[in-house]
Structures are given as structure tokens and as C-alpha cells.
Amino acid sequence: MVDFFEQQAAARRRTAVCVVLYGVAVAAVTVCVVPVVTIGVLYLSLAVESKRGKAVSRLVEQLFDDPVGLFSQGPNLVILLLAVILTVGLILGASAVRYVSLRRGGAAVAEGLGARRVAPDTRDPDERRLINVVEEMALASSVPVPAVYLMEGEGGVNAFAAGHSPSDAVVAVTRGTLQQLNREQLQGVVAHEFSHILNGDMRLNLRLMGLLFGIGCVGLLGRILLHSGGRKNALPVIGLVLLVIGSVGVFFASLIRAMISRQREYLADASAVQFTRNPGGIGGALRVIGGTWMQGRLETRAASECSHMMFVSSAAGWLEGAMATHPPLEERIRRVDPQWDGTFLQGREVAGGTPADEPRVIHDVSDAGPVAMLRPAGPSAALQSAAEPARTVGGGGRGDSALAFAGGLTPEEVFFRLETARATLAAIPDKLTGAARDAFTARALLLGMLLDRDADLRYRQVGLVARLLGDATAQNARVLARELRSASRGLRLPLIELSVASLATMSAEQYRLFRGAVKEVINADDQVDLFELCLEQTLINHLDHRYVDARPVPVQYYVLNRLGREVSTLLWAVAHAAEGVSADAPGHVAAALRGLSLGSADPGVRPRPHTDEVVASLAVMRQVTPRVRARVLTACASLVGADGRIDPQESELLRAMADTLNLPLAVAAVR
């Protein structure tokens, strides 16, 4: 029996150890380089006073006679400190330059590998299948649909996810992946990549790329000095030493990076089985890769630098040993399927006779073989029709249960429910789905969601849209608003998540006008309701950074002791939104505050907080560490689930809060 939860915990522990070792490697390179740089500077200072040959002999004599005294002398000590600053500045500066070069996130990595973006409304059958799978996974995990890229000229089976956060993440696959994998196997690969998105592996990968580049610059400096030329010149010797140190540092840093990557691959494999409840998906994809001669390798020259980000190793040769960024295929397959018979598959082939492209999801984990350790789901409210107005929460209103339901998870099992995502997509009228997948009509769709039911107010809002974006967008918004009013309210958030990928293709000027129109329409009635807050926060958190050079929010708080007012504001906002618990709101809020070690804060009886207060409190909470933010979000979810049900309005509020706090609900539910 395979315990995937234990596999995940073990992978996280080993990753933490490897990250520490990586830091030690960087520090070791710094310690080794500093004396060499110091000696080089001393040599140059002596060479100014005398001939080069005498400078070398004097320096060697001082090193052998009194090395400690040499470096502890006043002027030389200053030189030593400058060498430390120079070395650290070189490594960190070069790393920062490389990291900044990737500031566009996943798009920069994908385009650097020669991938092209797949249009959300593509008509190509294989690309349409890929888009559908990615959309299902995004809806199931309560994150906006990421941009999808295709490495057109790559015939091997491979994929990767890249980006700094879910907001700028991309999922890319090779053309060979689409040609050789069936839908079930493709779903396993995409689930694996979504695990990297939700577990923060993408940001870790980009930082490792930057640090490795910084260490490599030490060797580059050594190579420059090595060719400085001239007789009786000691700089080539110093350059040779730096080249050796840099090369050794790159070797060990690459070795540790490979160790980190292997642990994250085990974690993502285990998560993919949880997400899909189907070990045959990712297991089948790995078996197909094992049955092809390319074994997932890429033709692009950048394959080596980005190998640790791929689904399987993209580089060939001696890297298959200790430097391999991925575990052996056989080991990965056996971890998800201990009964594997050792055979590989050909493309578009599924063992057991399942049609090649027919979606197969295991609805009862008792049939899942290796995943039988997961508890049976039993009756699941998450499988209710997406059109139903509310869902019942089990577990007595526990916060993790409420988070699970708001994020498309079940209270009995914390993993993705792709069935729910498929049901949601099927429930959305084709006209609305088509609008969400086109950048022009996606703007009208979101503005249509904001149009008021009052005819006079709606008329003014349409006029504002026409003035800012033109008559065509205003007319589309009016038509789509009618379609939305006849559909379930519970479909609005999924439509927003589908629209984000399309809206991200706008130009900066188009986005500026669109954001201005959204603000004008929201403020037309001089008040902001919860849904308007949710929509605006989604745009701010997932699109603004693409067009505005926003600085990252630094961590300012590690505990909640000084944030009682902000936490109380959020709890009361949720308590008023959750109408079923409003009568007992003081008791529920007091219990939530005690659970957050803020029991001394008297909740009293507060009126519904103004939206500006909620936004300000959320802005402060973004400066708290992720783990503490997750606790606050769980406390808010416990209020929502206190009456045993979640309605669309409550779900919208939770998702708006999760978006603002940069905590995808699928992640917050398992913290």
C-alpha cells in the first residue's frame, strides 16, 4: 500500500535539507574566493610600488612568514573586507541580474525555450484537449487558468510549469506530449505541473537558476584573468584559482540542485495521484516516455539550464547519474504503481482496454489500487450540480472543511475534485464559455457581471462602458449580462478564472482602459458589494503585475499579536456575509479569535465593516507570513461553515480573501 501523504512529507523534509546544503555551497564558494581576491588586490597594490617580479616575491614571503598578520594589518584588513563585499556582490549581483531577466515569470522561460502561447479559443483538436485539461485543473484548484504554451518543434514527451506565483504561472508541453499521450495521461502530467505551481516549486526553481548563474560568474571572472597575459604576471594564476573554485562550486551547487529537483518530482508525482485519484494517468505517461527513444529529451540548447523544471529530464549524456535532475523513470513508476510489471507503453495506448482518449476518473478510491489508502469519499456535496445554490459542509463547520468546499475539495479528502470542475464547465452555457476565452469578449463578460439589475443604474453603467471602451463592448456587456442573469450565480467565479488567461493578452493601454471601466462601473452606485470586491481583487492580484511594475509585499509580521483589529474586521465581515450564523456571530467570532490566540480581543457586536475597512485589513494581512495567513483564512472559513452550508456569496468572499492573501484555497486547505 502506497502512502502518498507520507511520500509528500518525506519529500518536503529532504528538500529543506537540500536547500540548506545549497546555501552552504554558496557560502563555501564565498569563503574560498575571498582570500584569493584579497591576495590579488594586495598583489596589485605591491605591483604599483615595485616591479611585478618583486611584488610576487614580497607577497609570497609575507604569506609564508605571517599570513595572519598580513591580513590583520590595518590597510590589508580593509582590503579583506572589500574583498568580502566584492565577492558577495559578484555572486548575489549576478544572481539578481539573472533573476530580474526572468521577472516576466513563466512567459520568459517558455519563450526562452522556443515555445509559443496557445490561444484559449484554439480550434486545433490536440491544443483544444490541452486547454480543456488545464481549465479543469485550474477550476478544481481555485486558481485562475494559467497561460498555456506549446513547444512546437519538440517531439519528445515533456512539460513544465514556470513562474514566480500562480498569478504569472504558465504550463507548457511539447508537441510530442499532445501527439503521444491520451487524455488520461495528459491529465496526469498537467496535475503534476499544477502541483509545482501550488507547492511553490516554480519560484524555488527560478531562484536556483539565479544562484547557480551567480556562482558560475566566479569561474567566468577567473577565465578572464587567466587570459590577462604578460610575463611575470600573477593575475593568470589568480584567475586559474578562481576558475577552479567557480567550477567546483558550480559542480556541487548543480549536484545539490539536482537533489532538490528529485525530491520535488517525488512530491509532485504523489500530489498528481491525489489530485486525479488515478495513478494510471501519471503512471501511464511515465510508461509512454519509457517506451520512446527520445525519453523526453529536448532539442533546444537551453534544455540543460532548465532541465530541473521539466516533467522528465530534458538533457542527455552523463547527467543521468548523480547529476540527474529527475529520479529514474522506473523508480517513479513503482512509487505510484507498485504492481507495475516492468513494461512500457507506446503512444496513445492505455493498459486495461480503456479507449485512448476517453476520460477515466476513479469515483471510488476503493477501485484505485495503489491509492486505496485514501479514505472513501462517500456522499460528496462537491459532486452536486454546479447550478445548485448552496453546498452542505460536513465536520461541524471546521475551517479546513469550509476551505475545502470553497476550493472544490471535499471535507473527507483534501485533494482536487476534477469531477466538480468538469460538472462546472459543462454547466456553463457555450456562449459564456466562448466569451471567456476571447480577450475582447472577456472584457465585456466581466463588465456584464457588474451591471446592476436596476434598469436606470444599468443604463448609466452601459454608458460608462461605451465612453471608455466603445459601443461594441458596451453592447456585448449588455447581451452577456442577460445570459448571466439566466445562469447560476455559482458560475460567475469560474467564469472569472477562465477569463484571466484571455485578459492577460491585452496591451498595456487596453488593460488601463479596461481597469478604468471596471472601477467606474463598480462605483456607479457609490458602494461596493462582496462580488465586486472579489472581481476587482482578482484583477489586481492576477493581472495588475503584468502591466504595472509593482513591488513585492515584504513580510512585516510573524505573529498576530498586534493585528487584533484587522483580524476582527475580517472575521466580522465574514460573519455578516454568512447569514446563517449572524444570530450567533459574537460567539463564533470570539471562538475564532481564541483559536488565533487573540482571545483578549473583545469582539463585541460590530456592524458590517465597510468594504474599505476589509480591503485595508487584507492589505495588512498580506504582510504576514504565509503560514499565519493560512490560519486566519481557516478561521474565516470556520465562520462560513458554522451553519453547515456555503452559498455562492460566502464562497465569493472566501475566494476574494484567498486571492488577496496569495493563498490558493487548494493550498490553504492542506496547510
XYZ file of C-alpha atoms in Angstrom:
671
model
C 0.000 0.000 0.000
C 1.425 3.396 -1.015
C 1.090 6.230 1.494
C 1.240 9.282 -0.751
C 0.798 11.669 2.171
C 3.923 10.243 3.816
C 5.758 10.474 0.489
C 4.895 14.164 0.334
C 6.026 14.806 3.919
C 9.309 12.966 3.324
C 9.951 14.886 0.099
C 9.376 18.210 1.854
C 11.785 17.257 4.677
C 14.504 16.224 2.250
C 14.002 19.365 0.182
C 14.531 21.532 3.261
C 17.834 19.756 3.953
C 18.936 20.191 0.330
C 18.113 23.908 0.341
C 20.292 24.343 3.441
C 23.109 22.473 1.689
C 22.713 24.734 -1.336
C 23.173 27.762 0.915
C 26.244 26.128 2.458
C 27.689 25.598 -1.043
C 27.218 29.283 -1.886
C 28.831 30.274 1.433
C 31.737 27.871 0.863
C 32.445 29.366 -2.556
C 32.402 32.827 -0.983
C 34.826 31.777 1.780
C 37.206 30.252 -0.769
C 37.099 33.204 -3.149
C 37.623 35.964 -0.562
C 41.292 35.100 0.251
C 42.077 34.759 -3.459
C 40.542 38.139 -4.272
C 42.347 39.685 -1.285
C 45.681 38.312 -2.437
C 45.000 39.627 -5.927
C 44.287 43.130 -4.622
C 47.412 43.014 -2.415
C 49.464 41.950 -5.396
C 48.188 44.888 -7.423
C 48.987 47.306 -4.595
C 52.527 45.945 -4.269
C 52.987 45.992 -8.036
C 52.334 49.737 -8.014
C 55.195 50.237 -5.557
C 57.706 47.906 -7.245
C 58.258 45.711 -10.243
C 55.893 42.809 -10.789
C 58.516 40.159 -10.056
C 59.441 41.790 -6.768
C 55.739 42.211 -5.925
C 55.184 38.490 -6.326
C 58.222 37.568 -4.221
C 57.294 40.047 -1.482
C 53.724 38.775 -1.374
C 54.822 35.114 -1.209
C 57.334 35.963 1.515
C 54.684 37.672 3.649
C 52.230 34.816 3.143
C 54.726 32.245 4.381
C 56.151 34.355 7.220
C 52.969 35.690 8.840
C 49.686 35.063 6.934
C 47.532 36.110 9.895
C 49.469 39.291 10.394
C 49.315 40.034 6.691
C 45.511 40.062 6.656
C 45.113 41.698 10.088
C 47.116 44.818 9.259
C 45.013 47.972 9.056
C 45.146 48.637 5.295
C 45.099 44.937 4.467
C 42.104 44.370 6.741
C 40.222 46.995 4.779
C 41.217 45.189 1.597
C 39.938 41.922 3.077
C 36.586 43.487 3.912
C 36.378 44.977 0.431
C 37.120 41.526 -0.993
C 34.214 40.090 1.007
C 31.907 42.806 -0.300
C 33.200 42.345 -3.844
C 32.763 38.564 -3.781
C 29.327 38.581 -2.213
C 28.326 41.421 -4.517
C 29.526 39.494 -7.569
C 27.611 36.315 -6.693
C 24.441 37.976 -5.452
C 24.551 40.721 -8.069
C 24.911 38.273 -10.954
C 22.178 36.115 -9.428
C 19.911 39.153 -9.120
C 20.565 40.169 -12.739
C 19.660 36.671 -13.901
C 16.587 36.608 -11.660
C 15.461 40.015 -12.936
C 15.879 38.751 -16.500
C 13.174 36.240 -15.583
C 10.914 38.861 -13.958
C 8.230 38.180 -16.550
C 7.891 34.828 -14.845
C 6.871 31.742 -16.702
C 6.382 33.517 -20.038
C 10.096 34.443 -20.159
C 11.144 30.844 -19.501
C 8.684 29.426 -22.040
C 9.674 31.847 -24.773
C 13.348 31.240 -23.998
C 12.712 27.585 -24.803
C 11.090 28.495 -28.104
C 7.503 27.824 -27.002
C 4.506 29.732 -28.369
C 1.361 30.629 -26.495
C -1.742 28.584 -27.278
C -4.809 30.760 -27.814
C -7.575 29.985 -25.263
C -10.062 29.694 -28.143
C -7.840 27.491 -30.348
C -9.610 25.152 -32.783
C -6.748 22.654 -33.116
C -8.085 19.344 -31.651
C -4.923 18.481 -29.687
C -4.493 22.031 -28.415
C -8.204 22.186 -27.501
C -7.798 18.997 -25.467
C -4.819 20.529 -23.645
C -6.696 23.756 -22.897
C -9.683 21.782 -21.546
C -7.481 19.726 -19.210
C -5.687 22.840 -17.905
C -9.002 24.648 -17.373
C -10.406 21.701 -15.414
C -7.352 21.580 -13.187
C -7.405 25.340 -12.603
C -11.083 25.372 -11.641
C -10.588 22.379 -9.368
C -7.719 24.123 -7.558
C -9.409 27.557 -7.406
C -6.664 29.402 -9.280
C -7.013 31.423 -12.489
C -6.316 29.481 -15.646
C -2.580 29.833 -16.390
C -1.235 30.671 -19.825
C -0.614 27.544 -21.896
C 2.443 27.224 -24.129
C 3.413 24.666 -26.747
C 6.966 23.689 -27.720
C 6.071 23.095 -31.324
C 9.253 21.540 -32.684
C 9.883 19.123 -29.786
C 8.885 15.532 -30.494
C 9.751 14.163 -27.046
C 7.165 13.848 -24.270
C 7.853 16.569 -21.701
C 6.250 19.512 -19.900
C 6.999 22.153 -17.297
C 5.397 24.836 -15.139
C 7.215 28.104 -14.528
C 6.567 31.414 -12.824
C 7.027 33.320 -9.593
C 3.497 32.645 -8.342
C 0.166 31.235 -9.560
C -0.587 34.708 -10.936
C 2.147 34.592 -13.594
C 2.416 30.829 -13.974
C 2.498 29.102 -17.328
C 2.085 25.446 -18.221
C 3.997 24.308 -21.290
C 4.083 20.958 -23.074
C 5.865 19.617 -26.127
C 4.084 18.742 -29.351
C 5.130 15.140 -28.689
C 3.159 15.207 -25.428
C -0.038 16.044 -27.312
C 0.641 13.502 -30.041
C 1.645 10.540 -27.881
C -0.407 10.855 -24.671
C -4.122 10.190 -24.347
C -6.353 12.454 -22.282
C -5.953 10.455 -19.092
C -2.162 10.546 -19.310
C -2.149 14.223 -20.270
C -4.298 14.912 -17.215
C -1.709 13.181 -15.027
C 1.089 15.310 -16.494
C -0.887 18.548 -16.030
C -1.769 17.563 -12.442
C 1.957 17.015 -11.808
C 2.727 20.510 -13.106
C -0.090 22.078 -11.069
C 1.493 20.522 -8.002
C 4.647 22.502 -8.793
C 2.516 25.651 -9.076
C 0.710 25.152 -5.768
C 3.757 23.902 -3.818
C 5.870 26.942 -4.718
C 8.379 24.897 -6.719
C 8.378 27.394 -9.600
C 9.786 30.248 -7.541
C 12.331 27.904 -5.971
C 13.424 26.771 -9.440
C 13.915 30.329 -10.676
C 15.949 31.241 -7.582
C 18.131 28.180 -8.003
C 18.747 29.202 -11.620
C 19.808 32.666 -10.445
C 22.166 31.441 -7.702
C 23.779 28.899 -9.993
C 24.388 31.660 -12.533
C 25.977 33.803 -9.783
C 28.388 31.043 -8.779
C 29.212 30.485 -12.438
C 30.273 34.143 -12.736
C 33.149 33.431 -10.319
C 34.541 30.977 -12.852
C 33.876 33.499 -15.642
C 35.943 36.114 -13.796
C 38.701 33.544 -13.360
C 38.645 32.771 -17.088
C 39.043 36.487 -17.887
C 42.015 36.830 -15.527
C 43.538 33.629 -16.857
C 43.843 35.217 -20.279
C 45.133 38.554 -18.983
C 48.563 37.604 -20.427
C 52.005 39.057 -19.807
C 55.250 37.632 -18.453
C 55.785 37.591 -14.711
C 52.107 38.413 -14.261
C 50.437 36.760 -11.271
C 46.885 37.550 -12.414
C 46.596 34.416 -14.628
C 47.493 32.299 -11.604
C 44.808 34.003 -9.544
C 42.432 33.574 -12.477
C 43.197 29.862 -12.614
C 42.415 29.505 -8.902
C 39.147 31.399 -9.306
C 38.253 29.275 -12.324
C 38.829 26.099 -10.311
C 36.832 27.399 -7.317
C 33.998 28.555 -9.555
C 33.912 25.268 -11.448
C 33.935 23.207 -8.264
C 31.252 25.462 -6.792
C 29.069 25.089 -9.887
C 29.554 21.326 -9.751
C 28.447 20.956 -6.149
C 25.666 23.545 -6.495
C 24.387 21.673 -9.548
C 24.592 18.419 -7.615
C 22.520 19.833 -4.752
C 20.097 21.454 -7.197
C 19.593 18.044 -8.758
C 18.916 16.550 -5.312
C 16.317 19.254 -4.620
C 14.701 18.690 -8.002
C 14.428 14.923 -7.459
C 12.626 15.404 -4.147
C 10.202 17.899 -5.686
C 9.480 15.444 -8.503
C 8.561 12.734 -5.990
C 6.317 15.261 -4.231
C 4.630 16.297 -7.491
C 4.089 12.661 -8.552
C 2.408 11.850 -5.246
C 0.306 15.010 -5.446
C -0.773 14.198 -9.017
C -2.192 10.864 -7.835
C -4.065 12.655 -5.053
C -5.354 15.328 -7.406
C -6.682 12.967 -10.065
C -7.377 9.925 -7.861
C -5.954 7.956 -10.778
C -2.407 6.524 -10.664
C -2.877 5.286 -14.223
C -2.709 8.845 -15.542
C 0.764 9.911 -14.452
C 1.961 6.300 -14.345
C 0.820 5.784 -17.930
C 2.541 8.979 -19.059
C 5.815 7.833 -17.499
C 5.432 4.424 -19.158
C 4.917 6.088 -22.545
C 8.062 8.158 -22.024
C 9.964 4.991 -21.168
C 8.743 3.423 -24.406
C 10.023 6.204 -26.677
C 13.589 6.535 -27.874
C 13.759 10.268 -27.040
C 12.901 9.702 -23.359
C 11.593 13.272 -23.062
C 14.749 14.971 -24.314
C 14.577 18.425 -25.898
C 16.440 19.743 -28.929
C 16.816 23.319 -27.667
C 20.186 24.450 -26.288
C 18.501 25.770 -23.139
C 17.457 22.228 -22.164
C 20.337 21.804 -19.718
C 19.712 25.027 -17.746
C 16.001 24.288 -17.419
C 16.218 20.512 -17.024
C 15.265 20.651 -13.327
C 11.950 22.329 -14.248
C 10.788 19.627 -16.657
C 8.408 16.713 -16.160
C 11.263 14.342 -17.021
C 14.929 15.071 -17.652
C 15.406 17.033 -20.859
C 19.184 16.673 -21.114
C 21.121 13.684 -22.402
C 24.519 12.216 -21.554
C 26.390 11.825 -18.297
C 23.759 13.834 -16.374
C 21.786 10.613 -15.987
C 23.887 9.748 -12.917
C 24.284 11.701 -9.674
C 23.712 14.978 -11.548
C 20.325 13.832 -12.845
C 17.587 16.331 -12.018
C 14.920 13.604 -12.007
C 14.629 10.193 -10.361
C 14.831 7.151 -12.651
C 11.604 6.508 -14.573
C 11.341 3.003 -13.144
C 11.501 4.304 -9.570
C 8.862 6.971 -10.239
C 6.514 4.447 -11.840
C 6.873 1.954 -8.978
C 6.141 4.663 -6.416
C 2.738 5.366 -7.977
C 2.095 1.766 -9.081
C 3.853 -0.910 -7.011
C 2.205 -3.638 -9.138
C 3.854 -2.377 -12.345
C 5.012 -5.335 -14.457
C 8.044 -3.551 -15.896
C 6.633 -2.976 -19.384
C 6.436 0.368 -21.144
C 3.710 1.719 -23.436
C 3.526 3.095 -26.926
C 1.894 6.476 -27.547
C -1.927 6.763 -27.197
C -2.096 3.363 -25.513
C -3.813 2.571 -22.199
C -3.460 -0.703 -20.370
C -6.731 -2.373 -19.462
C -8.638 -1.616 -22.641
C -9.785 1.911 -21.837
C -10.304 3.895 -25.064
C -7.318 6.091 -25.762
C -8.959 9.487 -25.338
C -11.902 8.717 -23.063
C -11.606 10.483 -19.691
C -11.385 7.938 -16.903
C -11.725 9.152 -13.335
C -11.943 6.781 -10.411
C -15.003 7.809 -8.415
C -14.401 5.436 -5.525
C -10.890 5.133 -4.175
C -11.569 1.507 -3.266
C -11.082 0.834 -7.006
C -7.888 2.865 -7.187
C -5.430 0.092 -6.375
C -2.325 1.854 -5.049
C -4.327 4.818 -3.769
C -6.633 2.720 -1.619
C -5.083 4.375 1.419
C -7.238 7.428 0.711
C -10.460 7.417 2.660
C -13.633 6.671 0.664
C -15.405 9.845 -0.308
C -18.917 8.682 0.420
C -21.701 11.120 -0.463
C -19.948 14.228 -1.687
C -21.615 17.618 -1.820
C -18.834 18.675 -4.173
C -20.407 16.453 -6.832
C -23.670 18.375 -6.702
C -24.667 20.248 -9.808
C -22.774 23.490 -10.207
C -26.140 25.202 -10.588
C -27.331 24.402 -7.053
C -27.443 27.475 -4.792
C -25.513 26.115 -1.821
C -23.497 23.143 -0.633
C -23.582 21.340 2.676
C -20.419 21.240 4.753
C -19.666 18.289 6.991
C -17.441 18.284 10.021
C -19.348 20.752 12.189
C -18.139 23.847 10.405
C -14.414 23.129 10.699
C -12.328 25.682 8.819
C -10.485 23.129 6.684
C -13.798 21.627 5.581
C -15.167 25.033 4.602
C -11.971 25.880 2.756
C -12.134 22.545 1.022
C -15.650 23.151 -0.202
C -14.969 26.738 -1.257
C -11.974 25.465 -3.205
C -13.707 22.498 -4.799
C -12.398 19.940 -2.288
C -14.279 17.547 -0.037
C -14.117 17.622 3.769
C -13.336 13.889 3.861
C -10.368 14.119 1.499
C -8.193 17.103 0.750
C -7.332 16.731 -2.939
C -8.659 18.048 -6.224
C -12.119 17.081 -7.412
C -11.864 17.086 -11.177
C -15.413 15.763 -11.357
C -16.622 19.052 -9.888
C -14.576 21.078 -12.356
C -15.962 19.081 -15.284
C -19.508 19.492 -13.986
C -18.935 23.239 -13.646
C -17.570 23.591 -17.168
C -20.459 21.528 -18.523
C -22.962 23.745 -16.684
C -21.619 26.971 -18.225
C -23.548 27.948 -21.376
C -21.406 27.766 -24.510
C -21.946 31.453 -25.215
C -20.420 32.429 -21.870
C -17.540 29.955 -22.157
C -16.729 31.246 -25.627
C -16.789 34.828 -24.364
C -14.357 33.970 -21.534
C -11.855 32.503 -23.997
C -11.534 35.625 -26.157
C -9.752 38.749 -24.912
C -12.237 41.189 -26.485
C -15.410 39.494 -25.268
C -13.845 38.532 -21.899
C -13.758 42.244 -21.048
C -17.448 42.531 -21.889
C -18.202 39.376 -19.890
C -16.688 40.706 -16.671
C -18.292 44.095 -17.139
C -21.603 42.322 -17.772
C -21.259 40.665 -14.362
C -21.088 44.147 -12.808
C -24.189 45.570 -14.500
C -26.908 46.203 -11.951
C -30.433 44.748 -12.107
C -31.895 48.226 -11.696
C -32.657 49.471 -15.221
C -31.707 53.138 -14.624
C -28.399 52.282 -12.945
C -27.652 49.680 -15.604
C -28.277 52.286 -18.322
C -25.712 54.638 -16.719
C -23.196 51.806 -16.367
C -23.554 50.806 -20.030
C -22.989 54.440 -20.976
C -19.760 54.481 -18.959
C -18.543 51.342 -20.738
C -19.395 52.823 -24.140
C -17.490 56.023 -23.330
C -14.348 54.201 -22.206
C -14.298 51.067 -24.352
C -16.640 51.747 -27.259
C -20.167 50.846 -28.281
C -19.286 47.260 -29.331
C -18.011 46.331 -25.852
C -20.980 48.044 -24.196
C -23.432 46.132 -26.406
C -21.641 42.842 -25.715
C -21.700 43.554 -21.977
C -25.462 44.160 -22.099
C -26.111 40.932 -24.050
C -23.846 38.839 -21.845
C -25.441 40.309 -18.704
C -28.772 38.840 -19.833
C -27.109 35.455 -20.313
C -25.542 35.676 -16.854
C -28.845 36.508 -15.170
C -30.351 33.294 -16.526
C -27.375 31.203 -15.354
C -26.494 30.153 -11.819
C -24.700 32.719 -9.675
C -22.265 29.974 -8.700
C -20.832 30.068 -12.240
C -19.556 33.629 -12.006
C -16.299 32.850 -10.187
C -15.341 30.005 -12.563
C -16.005 32.361 -15.481
C -13.692 34.954 -13.947
C -10.969 32.323 -13.577
C -11.442 31.256 -17.197
C -11.253 34.880 -18.350
C -7.933 35.736 -16.690
C -5.846 33.877 -19.294
C -7.619 35.745 -22.111
C -7.379 39.138 -20.420
C -3.627 38.647 -19.968
C -3.183 39.019 -23.741
C -4.303 42.661 -23.745
C -1.890 45.508 -24.395
C -0.983 47.808 -21.505
C -3.211 50.582 -22.889
C -6.155 48.213 -23.375
C -5.775 46.956 -19.805
C -5.569 50.511 -18.433
C -8.841 51.426 -20.127
C -10.470 48.171 -19.026
C -9.458 48.633 -15.370
C -10.751 52.173 -15.515
C -14.086 50.929 -16.875
C -14.334 48.298 -14.117
C -13.743 50.924 -11.440
C -16.262 53.337 -12.979
C -18.959 50.654 -13.238
C -18.368 49.452 -9.659
C -18.524 52.996 -8.261
C -21.599 53.968 -10.284
C -23.851 53.275 -7.282
C -21.356 54.665 -4.715
C -20.983 51.305 -2.970
C -19.010 48.075 -3.395
C -20.564 44.698 -2.669
C -18.745 41.439 -1.990
C -18.825 40.188 -5.551
C -17.465 43.480 -6.886
C -14.710 43.245 -4.285
C -13.953 39.691 -5.394
C -13.759 40.598 -9.086
C -11.598 43.671 -8.528
C -9.201 41.793 -6.225
C -8.866 39.046 -8.837
C -7.826 41.602 -11.428
C -5.422 43.307 -9.020
C -3.753 40.108 -7.879
C -3.578 38.219 -11.154
C -3.308 40.872 -13.861
C -2.028 44.188 -12.479
C 1.526 42.886 -12.069
C 1.668 42.150 -15.807
C 1.119 45.809 -16.661
C 2.280 47.689 -13.564
C 5.780 47.423 -12.083
C 4.530 46.540 -8.602
C 6.980 45.780 -5.812
C 6.626 42.537 -3.871
C 4.970 42.863 -0.475
C 7.592 42.312 2.277
C 6.858 40.255 5.390
C 6.392 42.601 8.351
C 4.568 40.389 10.865
C 5.319 36.895 12.092
C 2.613 36.726 14.767
C -0.867 38.188 15.105
C -0.433 39.891 18.484
C -0.554 43.426 17.035
C -3.182 42.687 14.397
C -6.247 42.054 16.535
C -8.232 44.899 14.923
C -7.516 43.744 11.367
C -8.311 40.113 12.148
C -11.517 41.111 13.939
C -12.571 43.208 10.914
C -12.132 40.250 8.579
C -13.975 37.875 10.906
C -16.897 40.275 11.268
C -17.068 40.809 7.508
C -17.357 37.058 7.069
C -19.818 36.716 9.946
C -22.170 39.262 8.376
C -21.836 37.642 4.962
C -22.627 34.210 6.409
C -26.278 34.905 7.117
C -26.905 31.521 8.719
C -24.578 32.338 11.632
C -25.351 36.035 12.059
C -27.525 35.445 15.132
C -24.661 33.730 16.941
C -21.943 35.879 15.347
C -20.383 37.223 18.606
C -19.850 33.721 19.954
C -18.420 32.430 16.679
C -16.114 35.429 16.282
C -14.935 35.084 19.891
C -14.183 31.393 19.340
C -12.247 32.189 16.154
C -10.210 34.865 17.957
C -9.369 32.416 20.747
C -8.271 29.897 18.158
C -5.857 32.517 16.808
C -4.532 33.284 20.323
C -6.323 36.640 20.236
C -8.859 35.780 22.921
C -8.163 39.010 24.796
C -9.623 40.987 21.883
C -13.270 41.617 22.798
C -15.288 41.096 19.601
C -18.337 42.906 20.958
C -21.131 43.348 18.437
C -19.900 45.151 15.351
C -21.886 46.384 12.361
C -20.956 45.107 8.929
C -17.459 46.505 8.182
C -17.235 48.881 5.240
C -15.577 47.425 2.155
C -12.693 49.900 2.520
C -12.014 48.507 6.007
C -11.986 44.955 4.648
C -9.589 45.894 1.832
C -7.283 47.732 4.266
C -7.252 44.770 6.669
C -6.475 42.365 3.831
C -3.615 44.636 2.725
C -2.094 44.416 6.210
C -2.584 40.661 6.321
C -0.580 40.303 3.107
C 2.443 41.400 5.168
C 2.104 38.356 7.443
C 3.930 35.074 6.853
C 2.057 32.567 4.626
C 1.521 30.042 7.405
C -0.091 32.643 9.665
C -2.194 33.967 6.773
C -3.455 30.431 6.212
C -4.530 30.255 9.872
C -6.532 33.475 9.517
C -8.158 32.231 6.318
C -9.056 28.961 8.037
C -10.620 30.896 10.940
C -12.731 32.887 8.467
C -13.746 29.646 6.774
C -14.856 28.221 10.113
C -17.386 31.064 10.387
C -18.654 30.403 6.886
C -19.131 26.723 7.612
C -20.625 27.152 11.084
C -24.158 26.673 9.755
C -23.177 23.588 7.747
C -23.609 25.180 4.303
C -21.838 27.502 1.877
C -23.774 29.744 -0.503
C -22.231 31.462 -3.553
C -21.898 34.803 -1.772
C -19.904 33.220 1.056
C -17.753 31.295 -1.408
C -17.069 34.520 -3.315
C -15.897 36.242 -0.134
C -13.568 33.376 0.812
C -12.088 33.270 -2.667
C -11.622 37.049 -2.711
C -9.783 36.823 0.605
C -7.676 33.879 -0.569
C -6.783 35.739 -3.766
C -5.794 38.889 -1.886
C -3.703 36.892 0.596
C -1.963 34.982 -2.224
C -3.197 31.680 -0.822
C -4.870 29.381 -3.360
C -7.664 27.605 -1.495
C -6.295 24.214 -2.522
C -3.058 25.076 -0.692
C -4.619 26.786 2.328
C -6.866 23.784 2.942
C -3.903 21.466 3.489
C -1.560 23.749 5.460
